[in-house]
Every structure is written in C-alpha cells, then in structure tokens.
Amino acid sequence: GGEGGPYLPLAGGTLTGALTGTTATFSGDVGIATSTVSTGYSGTSKGLQVNNGNAPFLSINNTADVKYDLISDSAGKFVIWDDTSDATRLAIDSAGNVGIGVDSPASKLHVVANDVTIAQFASSGSLANDKLFQIQSGGDRVILDFKTNSTGAAAALAFESGNVERM
C-alpha cells in the first residue's frame, strides 16, 4: 500500500495477474521495497528490482529443497550463497575480483577448494584437442597435471612465445 511501503510499482506496465493467488503476470518492470524501478541492463525494461539498505537478495529453491540466494551486500559485493550447504559458491567484489569457494576474493580470480583437485581446465573435440589441465594439492606440493581428457593418458607440455616453442 502507499508511501512507506510495501511497494509494487510497475514502470510502464500493467498488472495482469493477482498477487494473492499462485500466479502473477507483469508486462513491465517490478520493484520490491522501492517506489521507483530504475532502468536495467543497457537501458532495457522488463526487470525485477529488489531494494534493501543492508543486503537485498533473491532466493531460488528447487523441488529437492536445494536453495540458493543471489545477494548484493552492503560492501558492493555480489554473492551466490548456497543456503542448503551454508557456503559461498561465488563472490564478485566491487573491484571485479571473482572468488569461487571464497567470501572475499584477493585477486582477479581466487579459487579455494576443499578437495585434491583445486581447478580443472578441459578442451573437447577431436583427439588432437582433447586435453585436460588440473591444478591439484598433493600434501606438501602443488601438482600441475597435463593429460588427455578422454583417456587420462599423459599429455605433452610446451611453453611458447609468438607461436615458437621455447623449451
């Protein structure tokens, strides 16, 4: 209802459903906890805007009761939070640093894994391009493993500069 919320403004659209039933259909932007809906990505319309002074979020549940939250926190960080496992899955801070498995990324890509395999990069296609590169934790060392993706056979490692092999 009125000023002071709760709000359900429609920017250039009309409510064609009902909020009290199981379905609501909107032909314009929808705002939650805001009296005005700002224009979205690249000036387009048809968006959902959730405002909250602390940490607005959108919760997504599936039928197996697995729940994820999309959060915009007060520090300007975007987080995908796994509510079921109580863990951060992805965080992007205001500097553009991306964290996977970490709340506060310390570099452009910061990966934390509680597993032997920390990261994996794979190509697919013909056998010539079917390669896998893994970064693994091996107790007192870090293992860089290069192999064929489909068979696990060892793959050659080459260092190149300007398409010329240097080692």
Short mmCIF file of C-alpha atoms in Angstrom, two decimals:
data_model
loop_
_atom_site.label_atom_id
_atom_site.label_comp_id
_atom_site.label_asym_id
_atom_site.label_seq_id
_atom_site.Cartn_x
_atom_site.Cartn_y
_atom_site.Cartn_z
CA GLY A 1 0.00 0.00 0.00
CA GLY A 2 1.07 3.74 -0.12
CA GLU A 3 4.17 5.65 0.89
CA GLY A 4 6.41 3.84 3.34
CA GLY A 5 5.89 0.51 1.52
CA PRO A 6 5.42 -2.20 0.78
CA TYR A 7 5.60 -1.19 -2.88
CA LEU A 8 4.74 -2.96 -6.08
CA PRO A 9 5.30 -0.27 -8.71
CA LEU A 10 5.06 -1.07 -12.37
CA ALA A 11 7.22 1.05 -14.66
CA GLY A 12 5.27 1.43 -17.86
CA GLY A 13 3.42 -1.84 -17.38
CA THR A 14 0.20 -3.23 -16.09
CA LEU A 15 -0.63 -5.92 -13.57
CA THR A 16 -2.45 -8.66 -15.44
CA GLY A 17 -2.49 -11.26 -12.65
CA ALA A 18 -3.11 -11.33 -8.93
CA LEU A 19 -0.58 -11.28 -6.10
CA THR A 20 -2.78 -13.31 -3.76
CA GLY A 21 -3.03 -16.36 -5.99
CA THR A 22 -0.34 -18.69 -7.26
CA THR A 23 0.39 -16.63 -10.39
CA ALA A 24 1.15 -13.00 -11.13
CA THR A 25 1.96 -11.75 -14.60
CA PHE A 26 3.56 -8.38 -15.31
CA SER A 27 4.16 -6.66 -18.61
CA GLY A 28 6.57 -4.07 -17.15
CA ASP A 29 9.30 -3.79 -14.53
CA VAL A 30 8.57 -4.94 -10.98
CA GLY A 31 10.08 -3.32 -7.89
CA ILE A 32 10.17 -4.77 -4.38
CA ALA A 33 10.76 -2.35 -1.46
CA THR A 34 11.15 0.59 -3.83
CA SER A 35 8.74 3.22 -5.10
CA THR A 36 10.64 3.63 -8.38
CA VAL A 37 12.17 1.00 -10.66
CA SER A 38 15.39 2.00 -12.41
CA THR A 39 16.13 1.00 -15.98
CA GLY A 40 18.03 -2.27 -16.17
CA TYR A 41 20.89 -3.64 -18.24
CA SER A 42 21.73 -1.49 -21.29
CA GLY A 43 18.60 0.63 -20.79
CA THR A 44 16.17 -2.24 -21.28
CA SER A 45 12.95 -2.74 -19.43
CA LYS A 46 11.20 -5.86 -18.11
CA GLY A 47 13.23 -6.43 -14.96
CA LEU A 48 12.91 -7.21 -11.28
CA GLN A 49 14.47 -4.79 -8.81
CA VAL A 50 14.84 -5.65 -5.12
CA ASN A 51 15.93 -2.86 -2.76
CA ASN A 52 17.12 -3.16 0.82
CA GLY A 53 19.60 -0.97 2.68
CA ASN A 54 21.51 -3.96 4.04
CA ALA A 55 21.71 -6.92 1.64
CA PRO A 56 18.84 -7.42 -0.81
CA PHE A 57 18.59 -10.95 -2.11
CA LEU A 58 16.58 -13.21 -4.35
CA SER A 59 16.11 -16.77 -3.10
CA ILE A 60 15.79 -19.67 -5.55
CA ASN A 61 14.57 -23.10 -4.39
CA ASN A 62 14.10 -26.28 -6.39
CA THR A 63 11.80 -29.20 -5.68
CA ALA A 64 14.61 -31.13 -3.93
CA ASP A 65 14.74 -28.27 -1.38
CA VAL A 66 18.11 -27.01 -2.60
CA LYS A 67 18.21 -23.26 -2.00
CA TYR A 68 20.49 -20.59 -3.48
CA ASP A 69 20.43 -16.86 -2.74
CA LEU A 70 21.59 -14.11 -5.09
CA ILE A 71 22.80 -11.35 -2.77
CA SER A 72 24.01 -7.78 -3.22
CA ASP A 73 25.71 -7.00 0.10
CA SER A 74 26.33 -3.60 1.70
CA ALA A 75 30.02 -3.66 0.64
CA GLY A 76 29.04 -3.79 -3.04
CA LYS A 77 29.75 -7.50 -3.44
CA PHE A 78 27.56 -9.87 -5.47
CA VAL A 79 27.31 -13.34 -3.92
CA ILE A 80 25.77 -16.66 -4.87
CA TRP A 81 25.12 -18.28 -1.49
CA ASP A 82 24.32 -21.98 -1.10
CA ASP A 83 21.75 -21.86 1.70
CA THR A 84 21.50 -25.66 1.80
CA SER A 85 25.24 -26.13 2.50
CA ASP A 86 25.73 -22.75 4.24
CA ALA A 87 28.56 -21.76 1.89
CA THR A 88 29.59 -19.05 -0.58
CA ARG A 89 29.76 -20.54 -4.07
CA LEU A 90 30.71 -17.36 -6.00
CA ALA A 91 31.58 -13.83 -4.96
CA ILE A 92 32.35 -10.80 -7.14
CA ASP A 93 33.59 -7.74 -5.26
CA SER A 94 33.32 -4.07 -6.25
CA ALA A 95 36.84 -4.20 -7.82
CA GLY A 96 35.75 -7.02 -10.14
CA ASN A 97 37.65 -9.74 -8.27
CA VAL A 98 35.97 -13.13 -8.63
CA GLY A 99 36.04 -15.70 -5.86
CA ILE A 100 34.98 -19.31 -6.22
CA GLY A 101 34.54 -21.00 -2.85
CA VAL A 102 35.72 -17.87 -1.01
CA ASP A 103 33.84 -14.93 0.54
CA SER A 104 36.41 -12.19 -0.16
CA PRO A 105 38.45 -12.72 -3.33
CA ALA A 106 42.01 -11.34 -3.07
CA SER A 107 42.76 -11.26 -6.83
CA LYS A 108 41.02 -11.19 -10.21
CA LEU A 109 40.45 -14.95 -9.86
CA HIS A 110 40.65 -16.52 -6.40
CA VAL A 111 39.72 -20.20 -6.08
CA VAL A 112 39.53 -22.10 -2.79
CA ALA A 113 38.73 -25.81 -2.85
CA ASN A 114 38.49 -28.33 -0.06
CA ASP A 115 39.46 -31.11 -2.43
CA VAL A 116 42.52 -32.66 -4.10
CA THR A 117 41.62 -31.03 -7.43
CA ILE A 118 41.63 -27.24 -7.00
CA ALA A 119 40.93 -26.28 -10.62
CA GLN A 120 40.40 -28.04 -13.91
CA PHE A 121 40.54 -26.74 -17.48
CA ALA A 122 39.47 -29.02 -20.31
CA SER A 123 39.08 -28.82 -24.06
CA SER A 124 36.93 -31.13 -26.10
CA GLY A 125 36.66 -32.10 -29.70
CA SER A 126 38.96 -34.19 -31.83
CA LEU A 127 41.56 -36.35 -30.12
CA ALA A 128 44.23 -33.74 -31.00
CA ASN A 129 42.39 -31.11 -28.92
CA ASP A 130 41.11 -33.44 -26.17
CA LYS A 131 43.33 -32.12 -23.33
CA LEU A 132 42.93 -31.63 -19.58
CA PHE A 133 44.97 -29.43 -17.22
CA GLN A 134 44.44 -29.88 -13.49
CA ILE A 135 45.86 -28.00 -10.52
CA GLN A 136 45.93 -30.34 -7.55
CA SER A 137 47.01 -30.32 -3.92
CA GLY A 138 49.49 -33.05 -3.12
CA GLY A 139 50.16 -32.61 0.60
CA ASP A 140 53.41 -30.62 0.68
CA ARG A 141 53.29 -29.66 -3.02
CA VAL A 142 51.12 -28.34 -5.83
CA ILE A 143 50.70 -30.67 -8.78
CA LEU A 144 50.16 -29.44 -12.35
CA ASP A 145 48.76 -32.39 -14.26
CA PHE A 146 48.52 -32.42 -18.07
CA LYS A 147 46.70 -35.31 -19.72
CA THR A 148 44.28 -36.40 -22.40
CA ASN A 149 40.73 -35.62 -21.27
CA SER A 150 39.05 -38.79 -22.55
CA THR A 151 41.71 -41.41 -21.69
CA GLY A 152 43.77 -39.83 -18.89
CA ALA A 153 47.00 -40.57 -20.80
CA ALA A 154 49.88 -38.16 -20.21
CA ALA A 155 49.94 -35.12 -22.50
CA ALA A 156 52.98 -33.09 -23.55
CA LEU A 157 53.64 -29.69 -22.03
CA ALA A 158 55.01 -26.89 -24.19
CA PHE A 159 55.98 -23.29 -23.46
CA GLU A 160 55.50 -20.94 -26.40
CA SER A 161 56.06 -17.30 -27.19
CA GLY A 162 54.85 -15.92 -30.52
CA ASN A 163 53.93 -19.46 -31.67
CA VAL A 164 57.53 -20.60 -31.16
CA GLU A 165 58.27 -23.31 -28.60
CA ARG A 166 60.76 -22.01 -26.03
CA MET A 167 61.64 -25.19 -24.09
#
